Short mmCIF file of C-alpha atoms and ligand atoms in Angstrom, two decimals:
data_model
loop_
_atom_site.label_atom_id
_atom_site.label_comp_id
_atom_site.label_asym_id
_atom_site.label_seq_id
_atom_site.Cartn_x
_atom_site.Cartn_y
_atom_site.Cartn_z
CA MET A 22 22.14 39.21 -9.21
CA LEU A 23 21.33 36.42 -11.76
CA ALA A 24 23.60 33.86 -10.02
CA THR A 25 22.17 34.75 -6.56
CA THR A 26 18.52 34.41 -7.82
CA SER A 27 19.28 31.24 -9.66
CA ALA A 28 21.10 29.63 -6.69
CA SER A 29 18.39 30.57 -4.21
CA CYS A 30 15.75 29.33 -6.59
CA ALA A 31 17.47 25.92 -6.79
CA ARG A 32 17.81 25.81 -3.04
CA GLU A 33 14.13 26.61 -2.40
CA LEU A 34 12.92 24.22 -5.00
CA ALA A 35 14.93 21.37 -3.52
CA ASP A 36 12.33 21.17 -0.79
CA TRP A 37 9.38 20.92 -3.06
CA PRO A 38 7.67 17.53 -3.40
CA GLU A 39 7.94 15.16 -6.39
CA ALA A 40 4.28 15.40 -6.99
CA ALA A 41 1.51 17.59 -5.47
CA THR A 42 -1.56 19.75 -6.14
CA LEU A 43 -0.84 23.23 -4.72
CA ASP A 44 -2.61 26.50 -4.43
CA ALA A 45 -1.01 28.60 -7.14
CA ILE A 46 -0.72 31.84 -5.26
CA GLY A 47 0.52 30.16 -2.02
CA MET A 48 3.09 28.31 -3.98
CA ALA A 49 4.26 31.31 -6.04
CA ARG A 50 4.33 33.50 -2.88
CA GLY A 51 6.47 31.06 -1.00
CA LEU A 52 8.97 31.17 -3.90
CA THR A 53 9.00 34.88 -4.69
CA ALA A 54 9.16 35.81 -0.97
CA ARG A 55 12.31 33.73 -0.44
CA LEU A 56 13.88 34.92 -3.79
CA GLY A 57 13.04 38.46 -2.90
CA ALA A 58 14.65 38.08 0.47
CA ALA A 59 17.87 36.59 -0.99
CA MET A 60 18.04 39.44 -3.37
CA ALA A 61 17.47 42.02 -0.65
CA VAL A 62 19.74 40.60 2.06
CA GLY A 63 21.63 37.73 0.49
CA GLU A 64 22.70 34.93 2.86
CA ASP A 65 21.19 36.83 5.85
CA ALA A 66 17.74 35.96 4.27
CA ARG A 67 17.74 32.43 5.76
CA LYS A 68 17.93 33.99 9.28
CA LEU A 69 14.99 36.17 8.54
CA VAL A 70 12.59 33.62 7.05
CA ASP A 71 10.31 33.32 10.02
CA ALA A 72 10.17 37.04 10.92
CA ASN A 73 9.56 37.91 7.23
CA ARG A 74 6.87 35.35 6.85
CA ASN A 75 5.17 36.50 10.16
CA MET A 76 5.31 40.17 9.22
CA GLY A 77 3.88 39.45 5.65
CA ALA A 78 1.08 37.33 7.08
CA ALA A 79 0.23 40.00 9.71
CA MET A 80 0.30 42.73 7.11
CA LEU A 81 -2.06 40.95 4.73
CA ASP A 82 -4.34 40.04 7.64
CA MET A 83 -4.42 43.69 8.86
CA LEU A 84 -5.02 45.01 5.40
CA GLY A 85 -7.89 42.58 4.91
CA ARG A 86 -9.59 43.14 8.29
CA SER A 87 -8.61 46.55 9.66
CA ARG A 88 -8.87 48.78 6.55
CA ARG A 89 -12.26 50.19 7.39
CA ARG A 90 -11.53 50.92 10.95
CA PRO A 91 -10.13 54.36 11.92
CA SER A 92 -6.44 54.03 12.78
CA TYR A 93 -6.97 55.46 16.28
CA LEU A 94 -9.14 52.61 17.45
CA PRO A 95 -7.39 49.78 19.18
CA ASP A 96 -7.11 46.81 16.82
CA ALA A 97 -5.69 43.38 17.43
CA HIS A 98 -4.64 42.90 13.76
CA ARG A 99 -2.71 46.22 13.76
CA ARG A 100 -1.03 45.30 17.08
CA ARG A 101 -0.01 41.97 15.75
CA PHE A 102 1.43 43.57 12.56
CA CYS A 103 3.39 46.19 14.56
CA ARG A 104 4.79 43.42 16.85
CA HIS A 105 5.97 41.30 13.95
CA SER A 106 7.33 44.22 11.95
CA GLU A 107 9.30 45.48 14.98
CA GLN A 108 10.75 41.97 15.36
CA LEU A 109 11.84 41.94 11.80
CA GLU A 110 13.28 45.44 11.96
CA LYS A 111 15.28 44.43 15.07
CA GLN A 112 16.87 41.45 13.26
CA LEU A 113 17.63 43.64 10.21
CA ARG A 114 19.22 46.35 12.32
CA ALA A 115 21.49 43.81 13.76
CA ASP A 116 22.65 42.82 10.25
CA ILE A 117 22.88 46.56 9.29
CA THR A 118 25.10 47.25 12.30
CA ALA A 119 27.29 44.27 11.42
CA ARG A 120 27.72 45.28 7.85
CA ARG A 121 28.34 48.97 8.63
CA ARG A 122 31.02 47.84 11.17
CA ALA A 123 32.66 45.51 8.65
CA GLY A 124 32.69 48.52 6.30
CA ILE A 125 33.29 46.42 3.23
CA SER A 126 30.85 46.54 0.37
CA ARG A 127 30.33 43.22 -1.18
CA GLY A 128 27.86 44.73 -3.62
CA ARG A 129 25.90 41.48 -3.51
CA ASP A 130 22.39 42.60 -2.58
CA VAL A 131 20.01 45.45 -2.13
CA LEU A 132 21.07 45.93 1.50
CA ASP A 133 24.74 46.36 0.35
CA ALA A 134 23.67 48.79 -2.35
CA THR A 135 21.62 50.86 0.15
CA LEU A 136 24.41 50.99 2.62
CA ASP A 137 26.83 51.94 -0.10
CA PHE A 138 24.54 54.78 -1.14
CA SER A 139 23.96 55.93 2.45
CA ALA A 140 27.78 56.09 2.92
CA THR A 141 27.89 58.72 0.12
CA ARG A 142 25.20 60.88 1.89
CA PRO A 143 26.11 60.88 5.59
CA GLY A 144 23.09 61.35 7.85
CA LEU A 145 20.52 60.82 5.09
CA LEU A 146 19.66 57.23 5.79
CA ASP A 147 19.83 56.08 9.32
CA ASP A 148 19.55 52.44 10.28
CA HIS A 149 15.81 52.70 10.81
CA VAL A 150 15.25 54.05 7.31
CA VAL A 151 17.52 51.38 5.74
CA ALA A 152 15.71 48.61 7.64
CA ARG A 153 12.39 50.02 6.44
CA ILE A 154 13.49 50.11 2.81
CA ILE A 155 14.48 46.54 3.03
CA MET A 156 11.28 45.61 4.73
CA ALA A 157 9.26 47.32 1.95
CA ASN A 158 11.24 45.13 -0.48
CA LEU A 159 10.54 41.98 1.47
CA PHE A 160 6.88 42.73 1.74
CA GLY A 161 6.51 43.76 -1.90
CA MET A 162 7.75 40.41 -3.02
CA ARG A 163 4.76 38.73 -1.60
CA GLY A 164 2.31 40.71 -3.72
CA SER A 165 2.42 41.47 -7.45
CA PRO A 166 5.50 39.34 -8.14
CA ALA A 167 3.77 36.25 -6.60
CA ILE A 168 0.53 37.05 -8.46
CA CYS A 169 2.52 37.31 -11.69
CA LEU A 170 4.42 34.04 -11.15
CA ALA A 171 1.05 32.28 -10.35
CA TRP A 172 -0.51 33.44 -13.70
CA VAL A 173 2.69 32.38 -15.56
CA LEU A 174 2.56 28.86 -14.12
CA HIS A 175 -1.14 28.71 -14.83
CA LEU A 176 -0.69 29.70 -18.44
CA LEU A 177 2.02 27.11 -18.80
CA ALA A 178 -0.08 24.40 -17.21
CA THR A 179 -3.00 25.14 -19.65
CA HIS A 180 -0.75 25.37 -22.66
CA PRO A 181 1.35 22.16 -22.79
CA PRO A 182 3.05 22.88 -26.09
CA VAL A 183 4.41 26.14 -24.78
CA GLN A 184 5.41 24.44 -21.50
CA GLU A 185 7.42 21.93 -23.58
CA GLU A 186 8.96 24.79 -25.55
CA VAL A 187 10.09 26.46 -22.30
CA ARG A 188 11.36 23.10 -21.00
CA ALA A 189 13.48 22.52 -24.14
CA GLU A 190 14.78 26.10 -23.99
CA VAL A 191 15.93 25.63 -20.32
CA ARG A 192 17.52 22.36 -21.18
CA ALA A 193 19.33 23.88 -24.16
CA ALA A 194 20.43 26.78 -22.07
CA ASP A 195 21.83 24.17 -19.64
CA GLY A 196 20.14 25.92 -16.61
CA CYS A 197 18.39 29.04 -15.57
CA ALA A 198 21.23 31.49 -14.92
CA ASP A 199 21.47 33.04 -18.37
CA LEU A 200 18.50 35.24 -19.22
CA ASP A 201 19.77 35.60 -22.83
CA GLY A 202 19.29 31.85 -23.28
CA LEU A 203 15.68 32.09 -22.10
CA PRO A 204 13.80 34.28 -24.69
CA VAL A 205 10.74 32.06 -24.87
CA THR A 206 10.41 31.98 -21.09
CA ARG A 207 10.73 35.69 -20.94
CA ALA A 208 8.08 36.07 -23.72
CA VAL A 209 5.78 33.84 -21.63
CA VAL A 210 6.20 36.09 -18.65
CA LYS A 211 5.53 39.15 -20.69
CA GLU A 212 2.41 37.50 -22.27
CA ALA A 213 1.11 36.62 -18.77
CA LEU A 214 1.57 40.17 -17.69
CA ARG A 215 -0.36 41.35 -20.78
CA LEU A 216 -3.20 39.01 -20.25
CA TYR A 217 -3.42 39.25 -16.45
CA PRO A 218 -1.61 42.42 -15.33
CA PRO A 219 -1.55 42.28 -11.54
CA SER A 220 -1.85 46.06 -11.53
CA TRP A 221 -5.15 46.08 -13.54
CA LEU A 222 -6.03 49.72 -12.64
CA LEU A 223 -3.76 52.73 -12.61
CA THR A 224 -4.63 56.25 -11.62
CA ARG A 225 -3.52 59.63 -12.85
CA THR A 226 -4.72 63.06 -11.63
CA MET A 227 -5.32 65.60 -14.32
CA ALA A 228 -2.66 68.25 -13.58
CA ARG A 229 -4.19 70.64 -16.33
CA SER A 230 -7.06 70.48 -18.72
CA ALA A 231 -6.53 68.64 -21.81
CA GLU A 232 -8.30 66.67 -24.55
CA ILE A 233 -7.76 62.93 -24.27
CA GLY A 234 -9.36 60.45 -26.72
CA GLY A 235 -11.80 63.07 -27.96
CA TYR A 236 -12.88 64.05 -24.49
CA ARG A 237 -12.37 67.44 -22.98
CA LEU A 238 -11.11 66.98 -19.39
CA ARG A 239 -10.63 69.66 -16.73
CA ALA A 240 -7.73 69.85 -14.26
CA GLY A 241 -8.30 68.09 -10.95
CA PRO A 242 -10.12 64.68 -11.39
CA VAL A 243 -8.46 61.38 -11.00
CA LEU A 244 -8.52 59.30 -14.22
CA LEU A 245 -8.67 55.49 -13.96
CA VAL A 246 -6.51 53.71 -16.63
CA SER A 247 -6.99 50.01 -17.02
CA PRO A 248 -4.00 48.05 -18.49
CA TYR A 249 -6.24 44.94 -18.37
CA ALA A 250 -8.72 46.56 -20.83
CA ILE A 251 -6.10 48.13 -23.05
CA HIS A 252 -4.15 44.79 -23.24
CA ARG A 253 -7.36 43.09 -24.51
CA ASP A 254 -8.12 45.84 -27.13
CA ALA A 255 -7.79 44.54 -30.73
CA ARG A 256 -6.58 48.03 -31.81
CA TRP A 257 -3.35 47.42 -30.05
CA PHE A 258 -2.92 43.58 -29.93
CA ASP A 259 -3.68 41.06 -32.48
CA ARG A 260 -6.05 38.32 -31.29
CA PRO A 261 -5.99 40.14 -27.91
CA THR A 262 -7.49 37.38 -25.79
CA ALA A 263 -5.21 34.59 -27.13
CA PHE A 264 -2.22 33.44 -25.14
CA ASP A 265 0.52 33.93 -27.75
CA PRO A 266 4.05 34.40 -26.34
CA ASP A 267 5.34 34.53 -29.87
CA ARG A 268 3.95 38.04 -30.31
CA TRP A 269 6.93 39.16 -28.08
CA LEU A 270 9.43 37.14 -30.14
CA ASN A 271 8.32 37.86 -33.64
CA THR A 272 9.83 40.63 -35.70
CA ALA A 273 6.45 42.42 -35.85
CA PRO A 274 6.17 44.51 -32.65
CA PRO A 275 2.85 45.34 -31.11
CA ALA A 276 0.89 47.97 -33.09
CA GLU A 277 1.59 50.41 -30.27
CA PRO A 278 4.38 49.48 -27.82
CA ARG A 279 3.12 51.94 -25.36
CA ALA A 280 -0.07 49.86 -25.04
CA PHE A 281 1.79 47.42 -22.72
CA LEU A 282 1.09 48.96 -19.41
CA ALA A 283 1.77 46.12 -16.91
CA PHE A 284 4.46 48.29 -15.28
CA GLY A 285 2.80 51.58 -15.84
CA SER A 286 4.30 54.38 -17.95
CA GLY A 287 6.20 57.67 -17.67
CA PRO A 288 8.07 58.97 -14.63
CA MET A 289 5.89 56.93 -12.19
CA ALA A 290 6.54 53.69 -14.02
CA CYS A 291 7.57 50.67 -11.93
CA LYS A 292 11.14 50.79 -10.72
CA GLY A 293 11.29 47.07 -10.09
CA VAL A 294 10.84 45.98 -13.67
CA SER A 295 14.28 44.47 -14.21
CA TRP A 296 14.31 42.82 -10.84
CA VAL A 297 10.91 41.26 -11.18
CA MET A 298 11.38 40.15 -14.72
CA THR A 299 14.66 38.47 -13.98
CA GLN A 300 13.16 36.76 -10.90
CA THR A 301 10.02 35.62 -12.54
CA VAL A 302 11.81 34.31 -15.65
CA ILE A 303 14.30 32.33 -13.50
CA ALA A 304 11.59 31.00 -11.17
CA ALA A 305 9.24 29.90 -14.04
CA ALA A 306 12.19 28.31 -15.82
CA SER A 307 13.34 26.48 -12.70
CA VAL A 308 9.93 25.12 -11.96
CA VAL A 309 9.35 23.82 -15.54
CA ARG A 310 12.73 22.25 -15.64
CA ARG A 311 11.84 20.02 -12.77
CA TRP A 312 8.07 19.53 -12.92
CA HIS A 313 5.32 18.96 -15.40
CA LEU A 314 2.58 21.50 -14.67
CA SER A 315 -1.01 20.65 -15.32
CA ALA A 316 -4.37 22.35 -14.53
CA ASP A 317 -6.43 21.17 -11.63
CA PRO A 318 -10.14 21.03 -12.64
CA SER A 319 -11.35 22.79 -9.43
CA PRO A 320 -12.92 26.19 -10.09
CA TYR A 321 -11.17 29.43 -9.33
CA ARG A 322 -12.31 33.03 -9.24
CA LEU A 323 -10.67 36.00 -10.91
CA VAL A 324 -10.64 38.65 -8.17
CA ALA A 325 -9.93 42.26 -9.17
CA CYS A 326 -9.36 44.05 -5.90
CA GLY A 327 -5.93 45.68 -5.09
CA ASP A 328 -4.53 43.37 -7.83
CA LEU A 329 -5.89 40.91 -10.29
CA ARG A 330 -5.53 37.43 -8.83
CA PRO A 331 -6.73 33.88 -9.36
CA VAL A 332 -8.30 32.99 -6.05
CA GLY A 333 -8.60 29.24 -5.50
CA LEU A 334 -6.52 28.38 -8.58
CA ARG A 335 -4.69 25.01 -8.04
CA LEU A 336 -1.84 23.48 -10.06
CA ARG A 337 -0.63 20.00 -10.39
CA LEU A 338 3.04 19.26 -10.33
CA THR A 339 4.58 16.03 -11.31
CA SER A 340 8.29 15.55 -11.37
CA VAL A 341 10.00 15.46 -14.78
CA ALA A 342 11.46 11.96 -14.78
CA GLY A 343 15.21 11.93 -13.92
CA SER A 344 15.41 15.58 -13.15
CA ARG A 345 16.08 15.29 -9.53
CA ALA A 346 16.61 12.67 -6.73
CA GLY A 347 15.54 12.66 -3.11
CA ALA A 348 12.58 11.92 -1.04
CA PRO A 349 9.53 14.17 -1.17
CA ASN A 350 9.27 16.90 1.48
CA PRO A 351 6.30 19.10 2.31
CA PRO A 352 5.98 22.19 0.12
CA PRO A 353 7.09 25.56 1.41
CA GLY A 354 4.24 27.76 2.67
C1 HEM B 418 5.05 41.67 -11.26
C2 HEM B 418 5.50 42.63 -10.43
C3 HEM B 418 5.11 44.05 -10.44
C4 HEM B 418 4.23 44.77 -11.19
C5 HEM B 418 3.19 44.14 -12.12
C6 HEM B 418 4.46 46.11 -10.89
C7 HEM B 418 3.73 47.13 -11.46
C8 HEM B 418 3.71 48.42 -11.09
C9 HEM B 418 2.91 49.53 -11.52
C10 HEM B 418 1.71 49.33 -12.55
C11 HEM B 418 3.34 50.69 -10.93
C12 HEM B 418 2.67 52.02 -11.22
C13 HEM B 418 3.20 52.63 -12.43
C14 HEM B 418 2.42 53.83 -12.94
O1 HEM B 418 1.55 54.37 -12.21
O2 HEM B 418 2.71 54.26 -14.05
C15 HEM B 418 4.42 50.30 -10.17
C16 HEM B 418 5.16 51.30 -9.37
C17 HEM B 418 6.27 50.92 -8.58
N1 HEM B 418 6.88 49.78 -8.51
FE1 HEM B 418 6.19 48.05 -9.34
N2 HEM B 418 5.50 46.28 -9.98
C18 HEM B 418 5.94 45.05 -9.70
C19 HEM B 418 7.05 44.78 -8.89
C20 HEM B 418 7.86 45.63 -8.25
C21 HEM B 418 9.01 45.37 -7.48
C22 HEM B 418 9.47 44.01 -7.23
C23 HEM B 418 9.51 46.49 -7.02
C24 HEM B 418 10.76 46.85 -6.18
C25 HEM B 418 11.63 46.06 -5.88
C26 HEM B 418 8.69 47.57 -7.54
C27 HEM B 418 8.86 48.90 -7.35
C28 HEM B 418 8.02 49.93 -7.69
C29 HEM B 418 8.12 51.36 -7.34
C30 HEM B 418 9.22 51.90 -6.40
C31 HEM B 418 7.00 51.98 -7.87
C32 HEM B 418 6.67 53.46 -7.80
C33 HEM B 418 7.25 54.30 -8.82
C34 HEM B 418 7.09 55.81 -8.75
O3 HEM B 418 5.98 56.23 -8.29
O4 HEM B 418 8.02 56.57 -9.03
N3 HEM B 418 7.69 47.00 -8.32
N4 HEM B 418 4.73 49.03 -10.25
#
């Protein structure tokens, strides 16, 4: 998985320009979508790039414009999304059929793992369900993982000494394929998730009455739990609003480890933690290895809607001298 991610990252970054000012979320989304696709379907990802991008764009468009309209009303955005998702499913099903026919598990990607699992439970996962699992993975990569990477790159751009530390670490590790060699980068990602958790609000339904934090609560209501607020509470984190990746490296752990809630907690906690941490560390390390990041002065807004995102945030990239050759190309979308 590490080698695949690292190799796809290097491939994707080869098309980035030497110098540019880019929208942080767009840039991060382009990268996470492609890395996620490579992780999900390996080499087949390259065939799916257009269909995946079209489905992702149509889904975001539909969610933005159609969510207040009853689903039984005709709606151009929903129709467009259905068209693109059917197209993607058709392409995926062709790959699924080919892999099932070949009957050999290469165990290289999520599709292989899903097919392996379905072979142990005949009849449980038909091709349609397998395709939909992969599509959920593909779409998921355009959301929180992209927002997370955008925040990581922003924090590195606004903290040059930390950026230098990460660059030095990547050079010393001689690349981005060994996570053990990248503890500082990992700490930066964790600190970004602490300061700007994409899932800034979680919900829990009271299954039974209980006392929580001195309040007597009855069974039934939905509680809102904010990782954003908890992460910035001085009871749990020293100098809570400071960007301090060292807090994850030092021997002193946070006062209450359970206060880190970027991936939730308990049985419903995020199942993609290991995947997304690996991918974000490799992506951030790969970008910093090749480009100096700096902040663009144009203003941006912190928007807390479904997730916590920096809308309008732009980043400046300048090639680290001697790190790569080749003429500049347009950045990926
Ligand atoms: C930076 C990226 C991500 C963040 C911040 C994130 C965060 C979260 C959070 C906060 C929850 C709810 C946990 C709770 O209520 O306690 C969750 C659930 C979940 N996440 Fe993620 N996630 C990320 C990426 C991913 C990825 C890439 C995948 C899969 C490939 C994934 C799969 C899931 C699943 C399956 C659940 C539902 C778990 C359940 O209800 O059993 N997540 N995630």
